[in-house]
PDB file of N, CA and C in Angstrom:
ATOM      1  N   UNK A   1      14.665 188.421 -48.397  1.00  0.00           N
ATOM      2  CA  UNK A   1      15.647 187.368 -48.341  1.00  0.00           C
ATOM      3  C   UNK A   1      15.041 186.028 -48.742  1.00  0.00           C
ATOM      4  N   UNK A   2      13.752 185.846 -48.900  1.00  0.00           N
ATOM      5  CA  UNK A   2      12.937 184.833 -49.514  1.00  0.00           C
ATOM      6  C   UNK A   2      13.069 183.593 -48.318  1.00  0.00           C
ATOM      7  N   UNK A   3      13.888 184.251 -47.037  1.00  0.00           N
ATOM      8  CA  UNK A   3      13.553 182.704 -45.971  1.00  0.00           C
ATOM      9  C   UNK A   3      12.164 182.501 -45.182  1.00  0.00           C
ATOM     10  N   UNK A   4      11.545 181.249 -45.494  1.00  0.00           N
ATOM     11  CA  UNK A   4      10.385 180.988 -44.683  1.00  0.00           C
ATOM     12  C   UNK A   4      10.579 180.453 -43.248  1.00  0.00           C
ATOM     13  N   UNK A   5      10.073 181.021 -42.077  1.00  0.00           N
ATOM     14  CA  UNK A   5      10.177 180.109 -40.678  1.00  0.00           C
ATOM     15  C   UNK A   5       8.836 178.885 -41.145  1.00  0.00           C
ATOM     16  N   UNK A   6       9.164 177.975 -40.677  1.00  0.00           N
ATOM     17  CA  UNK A   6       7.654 177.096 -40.594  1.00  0.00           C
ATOM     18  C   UNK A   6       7.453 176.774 -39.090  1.00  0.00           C
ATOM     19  N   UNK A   7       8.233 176.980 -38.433  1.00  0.00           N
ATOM     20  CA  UNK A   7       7.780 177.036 -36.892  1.00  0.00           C
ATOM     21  C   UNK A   7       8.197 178.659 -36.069  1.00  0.00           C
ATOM     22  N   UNK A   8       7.566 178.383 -34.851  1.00  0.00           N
ATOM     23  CA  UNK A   8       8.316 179.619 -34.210  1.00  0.00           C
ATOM     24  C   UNK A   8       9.300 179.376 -33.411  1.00  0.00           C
ATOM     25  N   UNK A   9       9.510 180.250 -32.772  1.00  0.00           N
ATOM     26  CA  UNK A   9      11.194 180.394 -32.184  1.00  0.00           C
ATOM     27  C   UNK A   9      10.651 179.861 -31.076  1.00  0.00           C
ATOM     28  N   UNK A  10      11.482 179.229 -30.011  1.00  0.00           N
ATOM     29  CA  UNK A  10      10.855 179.093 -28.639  1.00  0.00           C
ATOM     30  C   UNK A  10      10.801 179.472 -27.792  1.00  0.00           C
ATOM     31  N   UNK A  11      10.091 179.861 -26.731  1.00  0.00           N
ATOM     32  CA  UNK A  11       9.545 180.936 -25.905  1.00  0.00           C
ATOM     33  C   UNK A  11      10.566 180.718 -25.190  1.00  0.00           C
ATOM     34  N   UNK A  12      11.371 180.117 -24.330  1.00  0.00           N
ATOM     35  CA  UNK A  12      12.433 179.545 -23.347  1.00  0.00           C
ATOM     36  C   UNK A  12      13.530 180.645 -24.305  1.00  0.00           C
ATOM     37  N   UNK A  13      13.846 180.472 -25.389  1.00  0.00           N
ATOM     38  CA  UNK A  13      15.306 181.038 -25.835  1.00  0.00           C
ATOM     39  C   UNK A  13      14.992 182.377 -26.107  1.00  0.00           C
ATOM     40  N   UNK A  14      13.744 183.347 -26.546  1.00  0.00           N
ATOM     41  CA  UNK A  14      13.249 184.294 -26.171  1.00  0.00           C
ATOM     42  C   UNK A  14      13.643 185.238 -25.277  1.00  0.00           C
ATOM     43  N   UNK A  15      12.567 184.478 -23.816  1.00  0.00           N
ATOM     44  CA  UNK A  15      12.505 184.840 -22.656  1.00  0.00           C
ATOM     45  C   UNK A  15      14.572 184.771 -22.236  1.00  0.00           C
ATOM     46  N   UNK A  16      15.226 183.884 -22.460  1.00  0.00           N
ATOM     47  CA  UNK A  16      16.730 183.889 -22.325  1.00  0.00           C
ATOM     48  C   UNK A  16      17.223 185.605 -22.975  1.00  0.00           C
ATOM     49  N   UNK A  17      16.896 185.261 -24.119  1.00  0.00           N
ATOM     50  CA  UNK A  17      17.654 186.781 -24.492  1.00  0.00           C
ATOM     51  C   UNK A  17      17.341 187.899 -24.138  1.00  0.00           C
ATOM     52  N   UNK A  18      15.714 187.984 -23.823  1.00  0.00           N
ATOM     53  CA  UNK A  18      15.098 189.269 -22.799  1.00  0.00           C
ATOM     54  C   UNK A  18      15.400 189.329 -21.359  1.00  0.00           C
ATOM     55  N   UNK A  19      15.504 188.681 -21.276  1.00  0.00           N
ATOM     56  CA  UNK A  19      15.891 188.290 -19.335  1.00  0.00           C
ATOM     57  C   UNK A  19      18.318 188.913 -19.262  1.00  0.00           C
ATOM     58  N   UNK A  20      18.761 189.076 -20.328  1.00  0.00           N
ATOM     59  CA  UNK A  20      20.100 189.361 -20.355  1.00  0.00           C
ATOM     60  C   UNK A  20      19.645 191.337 -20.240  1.00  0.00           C
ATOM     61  N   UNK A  21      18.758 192.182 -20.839  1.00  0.00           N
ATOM     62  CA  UNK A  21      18.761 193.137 -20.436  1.00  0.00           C
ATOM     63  C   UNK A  21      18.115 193.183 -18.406  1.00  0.00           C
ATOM     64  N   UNK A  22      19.103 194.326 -17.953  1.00  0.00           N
ATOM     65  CA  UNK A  22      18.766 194.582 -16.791  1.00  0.00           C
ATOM     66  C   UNK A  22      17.751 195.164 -16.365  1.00  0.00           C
ATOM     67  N   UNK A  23      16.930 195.804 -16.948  1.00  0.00           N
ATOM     68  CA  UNK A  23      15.797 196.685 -16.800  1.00  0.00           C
ATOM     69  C   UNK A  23      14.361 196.415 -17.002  1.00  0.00           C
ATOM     70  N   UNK A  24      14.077 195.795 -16.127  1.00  0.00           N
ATOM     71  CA  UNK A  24      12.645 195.110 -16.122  1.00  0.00           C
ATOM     72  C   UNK A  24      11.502 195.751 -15.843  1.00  0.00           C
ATOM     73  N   UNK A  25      11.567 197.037 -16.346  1.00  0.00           N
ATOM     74  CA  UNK A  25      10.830 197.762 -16.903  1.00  0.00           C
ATOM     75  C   UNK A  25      11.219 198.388 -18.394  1.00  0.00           C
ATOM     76  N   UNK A  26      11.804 197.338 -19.391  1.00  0.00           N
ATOM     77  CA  UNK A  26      11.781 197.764 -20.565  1.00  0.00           C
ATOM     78  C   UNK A  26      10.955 197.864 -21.161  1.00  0.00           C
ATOM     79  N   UNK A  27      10.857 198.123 -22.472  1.00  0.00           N
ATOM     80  CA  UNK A  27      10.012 197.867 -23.573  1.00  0.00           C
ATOM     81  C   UNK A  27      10.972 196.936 -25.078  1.00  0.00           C
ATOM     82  N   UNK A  28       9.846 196.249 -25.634  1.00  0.00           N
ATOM     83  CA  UNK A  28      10.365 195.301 -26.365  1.00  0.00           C
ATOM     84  C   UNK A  28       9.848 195.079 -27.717  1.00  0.00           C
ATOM     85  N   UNK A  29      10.081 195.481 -28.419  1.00  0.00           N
ATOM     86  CA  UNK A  29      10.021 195.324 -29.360  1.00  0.00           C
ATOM     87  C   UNK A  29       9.992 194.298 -30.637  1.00  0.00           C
ATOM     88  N   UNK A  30       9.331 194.118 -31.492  1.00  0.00           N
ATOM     89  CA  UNK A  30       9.366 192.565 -32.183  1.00  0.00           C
ATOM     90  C   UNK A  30       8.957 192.875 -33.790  1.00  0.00           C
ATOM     91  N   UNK A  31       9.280 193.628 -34.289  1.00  0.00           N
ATOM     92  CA  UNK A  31       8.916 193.961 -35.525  1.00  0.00           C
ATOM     93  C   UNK A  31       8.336 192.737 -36.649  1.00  0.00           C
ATOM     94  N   UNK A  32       8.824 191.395 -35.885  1.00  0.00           N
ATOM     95  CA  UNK A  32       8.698 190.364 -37.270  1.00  0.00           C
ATOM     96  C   UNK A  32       7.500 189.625 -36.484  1.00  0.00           C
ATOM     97  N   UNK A  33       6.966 189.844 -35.883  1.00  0.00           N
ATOM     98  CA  UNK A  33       5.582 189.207 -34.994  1.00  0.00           C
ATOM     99  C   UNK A  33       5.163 188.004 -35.184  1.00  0.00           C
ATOM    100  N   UNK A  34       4.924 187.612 -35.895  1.00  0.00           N
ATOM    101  CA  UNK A  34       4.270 186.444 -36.530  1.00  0.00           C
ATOM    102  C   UNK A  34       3.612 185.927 -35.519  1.00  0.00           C
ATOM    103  N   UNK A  35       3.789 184.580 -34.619  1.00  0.00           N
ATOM    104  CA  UNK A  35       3.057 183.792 -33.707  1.00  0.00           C
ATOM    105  C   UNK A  35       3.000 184.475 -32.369  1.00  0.00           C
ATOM    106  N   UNK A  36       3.750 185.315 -31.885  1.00  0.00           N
ATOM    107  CA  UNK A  36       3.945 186.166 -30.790  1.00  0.00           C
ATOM    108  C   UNK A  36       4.357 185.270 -29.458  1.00  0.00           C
ATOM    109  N   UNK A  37       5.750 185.001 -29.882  1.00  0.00           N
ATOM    110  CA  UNK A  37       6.668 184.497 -29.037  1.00  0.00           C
ATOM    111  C   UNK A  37       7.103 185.696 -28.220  1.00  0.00           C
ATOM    112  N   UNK A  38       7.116 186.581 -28.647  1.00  0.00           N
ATOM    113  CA  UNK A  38       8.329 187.392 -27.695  1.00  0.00           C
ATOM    114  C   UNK A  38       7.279 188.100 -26.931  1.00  0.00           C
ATOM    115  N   UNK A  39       5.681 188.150 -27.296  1.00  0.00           N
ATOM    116  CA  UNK A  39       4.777 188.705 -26.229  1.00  0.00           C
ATOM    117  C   UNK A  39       5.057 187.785 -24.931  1.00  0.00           C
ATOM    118  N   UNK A  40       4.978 186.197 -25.673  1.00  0.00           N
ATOM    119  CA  UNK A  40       4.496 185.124 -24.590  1.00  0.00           C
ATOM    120  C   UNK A  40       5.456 184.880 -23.561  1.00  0.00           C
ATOM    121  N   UNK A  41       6.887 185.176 -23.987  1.00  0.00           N
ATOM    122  CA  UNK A  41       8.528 185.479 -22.986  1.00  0.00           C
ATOM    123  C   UNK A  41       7.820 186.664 -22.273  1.00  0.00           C
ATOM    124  N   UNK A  42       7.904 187.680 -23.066  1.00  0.00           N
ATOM    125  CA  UNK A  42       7.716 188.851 -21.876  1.00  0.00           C
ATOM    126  C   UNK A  42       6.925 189.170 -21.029  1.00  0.00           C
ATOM    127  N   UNK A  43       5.442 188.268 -21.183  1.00  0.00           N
ATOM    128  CA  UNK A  43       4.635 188.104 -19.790  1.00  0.00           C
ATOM    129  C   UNK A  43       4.780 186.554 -19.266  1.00  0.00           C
ATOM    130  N   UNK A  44       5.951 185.813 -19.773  1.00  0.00           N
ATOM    131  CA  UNK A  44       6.662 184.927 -18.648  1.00  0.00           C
ATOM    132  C   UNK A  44       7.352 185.215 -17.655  1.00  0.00           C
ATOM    133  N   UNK A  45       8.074 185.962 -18.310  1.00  0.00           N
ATOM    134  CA  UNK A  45       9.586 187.155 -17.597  1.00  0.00           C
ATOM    135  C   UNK A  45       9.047 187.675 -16.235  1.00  0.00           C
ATOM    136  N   UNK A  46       8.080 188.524 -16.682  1.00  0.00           N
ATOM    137  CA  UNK A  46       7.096 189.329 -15.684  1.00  0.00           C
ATOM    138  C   UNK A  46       6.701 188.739 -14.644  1.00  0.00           C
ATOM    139  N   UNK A  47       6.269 187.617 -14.884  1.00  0.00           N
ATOM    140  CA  UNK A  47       5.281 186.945 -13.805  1.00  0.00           C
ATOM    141  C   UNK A  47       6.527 186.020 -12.976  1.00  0.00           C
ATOM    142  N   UNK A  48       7.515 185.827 -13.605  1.00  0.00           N
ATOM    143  CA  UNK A  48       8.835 184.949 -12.874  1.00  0.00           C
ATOM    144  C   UNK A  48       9.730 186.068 -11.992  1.00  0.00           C
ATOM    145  N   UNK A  49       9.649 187.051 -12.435  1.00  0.00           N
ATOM    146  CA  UNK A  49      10.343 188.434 -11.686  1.00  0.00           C
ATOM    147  C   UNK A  49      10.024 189.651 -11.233  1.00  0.00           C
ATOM    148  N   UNK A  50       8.129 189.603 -11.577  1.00  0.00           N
ATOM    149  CA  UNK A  50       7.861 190.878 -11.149  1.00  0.00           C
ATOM    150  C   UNK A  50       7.998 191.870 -12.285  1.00  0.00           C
ATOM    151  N   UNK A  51       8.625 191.810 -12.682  1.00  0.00           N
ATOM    152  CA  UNK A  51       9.309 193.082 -13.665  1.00  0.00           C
ATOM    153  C   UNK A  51       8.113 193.311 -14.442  1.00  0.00           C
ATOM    154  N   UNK A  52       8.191 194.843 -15.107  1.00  0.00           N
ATOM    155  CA  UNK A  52       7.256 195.438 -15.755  1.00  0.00           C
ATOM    156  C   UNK A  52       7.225 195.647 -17.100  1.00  0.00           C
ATOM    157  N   UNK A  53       7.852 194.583 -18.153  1.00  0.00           N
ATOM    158  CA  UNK A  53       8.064 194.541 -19.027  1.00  0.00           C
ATOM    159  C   UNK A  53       7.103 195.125 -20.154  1.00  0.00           C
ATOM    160  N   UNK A  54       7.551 195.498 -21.489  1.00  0.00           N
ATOM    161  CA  UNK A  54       5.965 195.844 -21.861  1.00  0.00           C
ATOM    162  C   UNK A  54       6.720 195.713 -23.678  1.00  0.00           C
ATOM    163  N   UNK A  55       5.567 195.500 -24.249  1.00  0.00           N
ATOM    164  CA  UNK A  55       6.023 195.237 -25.893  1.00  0.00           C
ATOM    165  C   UNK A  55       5.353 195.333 -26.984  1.00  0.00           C
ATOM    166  N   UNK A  56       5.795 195.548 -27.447  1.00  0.00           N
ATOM    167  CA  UNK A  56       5.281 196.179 -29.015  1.00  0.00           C
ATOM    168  C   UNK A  56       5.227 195.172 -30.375  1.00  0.00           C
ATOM    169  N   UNK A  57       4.390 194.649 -30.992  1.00  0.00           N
ATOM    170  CA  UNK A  57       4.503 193.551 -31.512  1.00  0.00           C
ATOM    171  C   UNK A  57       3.919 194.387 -32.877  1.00  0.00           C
ATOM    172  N   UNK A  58       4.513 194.169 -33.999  1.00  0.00           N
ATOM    173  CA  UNK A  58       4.241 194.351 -35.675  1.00  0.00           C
ATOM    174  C   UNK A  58       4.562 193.525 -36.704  1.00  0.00           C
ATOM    175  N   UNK A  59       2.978 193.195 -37.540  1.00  0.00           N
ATOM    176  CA  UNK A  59       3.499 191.772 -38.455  1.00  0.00           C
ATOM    177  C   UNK A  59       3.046 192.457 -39.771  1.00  0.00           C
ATOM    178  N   UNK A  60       3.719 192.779 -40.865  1.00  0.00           N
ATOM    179  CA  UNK A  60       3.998 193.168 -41.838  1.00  0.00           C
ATOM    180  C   UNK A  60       2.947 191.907 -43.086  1.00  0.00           C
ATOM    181  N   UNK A  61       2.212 192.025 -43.810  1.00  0.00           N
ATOM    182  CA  UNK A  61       1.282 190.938 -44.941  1.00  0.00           C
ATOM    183  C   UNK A  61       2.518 191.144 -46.392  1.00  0.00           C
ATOM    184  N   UNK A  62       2.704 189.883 -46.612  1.00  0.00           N
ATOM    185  CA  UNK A  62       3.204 190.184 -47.815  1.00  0.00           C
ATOM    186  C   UNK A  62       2.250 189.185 -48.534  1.00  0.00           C
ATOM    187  N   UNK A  63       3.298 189.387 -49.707  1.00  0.00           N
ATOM    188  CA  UNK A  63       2.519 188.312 -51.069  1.00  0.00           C
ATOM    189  C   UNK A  63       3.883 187.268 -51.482  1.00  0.00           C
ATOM    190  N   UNK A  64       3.231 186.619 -51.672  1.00  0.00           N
ATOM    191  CA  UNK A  64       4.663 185.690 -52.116  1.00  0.00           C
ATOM    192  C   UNK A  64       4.554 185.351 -53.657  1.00  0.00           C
ATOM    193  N   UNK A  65       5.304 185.359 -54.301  1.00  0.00           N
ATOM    194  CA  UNK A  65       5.061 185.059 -56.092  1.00  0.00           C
ATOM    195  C   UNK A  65       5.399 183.215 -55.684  1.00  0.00           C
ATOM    196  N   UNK A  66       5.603 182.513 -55.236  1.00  0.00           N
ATOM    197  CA  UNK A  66       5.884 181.544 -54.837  1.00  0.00           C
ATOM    198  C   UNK A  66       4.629 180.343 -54.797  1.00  0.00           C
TER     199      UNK A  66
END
């Protein structure tokens, strides 16, 4: 899709959208990894609720002709 982030997402709106599943023993997934926001929510989450969250983080190298 040729869109660049130049920042990351923020850990607060993250941790918001992980904290809407009920099961705090999920697993989480993040296929677009980059800075590892959604690690840094899900051992926020954890430590604010106990919960046993756990996640999977994958960052893909490209090349840019750009």
């Amino acid at each position: 899709m040729g869109i660049k982030f130049t920042f990351p997402k923020p850990v607060g709106l993250i941790a918001y959208l992980i904290s809407m599943v009920s099961d705090k023993s999920a697993l989480v997934l993040d296929s677009f990894a980059g800075s590892g926001t959604t690690a840094h929510a899900v051992m926020q989450l954890n430590k604010q609720d106990g919960g046993q969250r756990r996640f999977i983080l994958a960052q893909l190298s490209y090349e840019s002709d750009a």
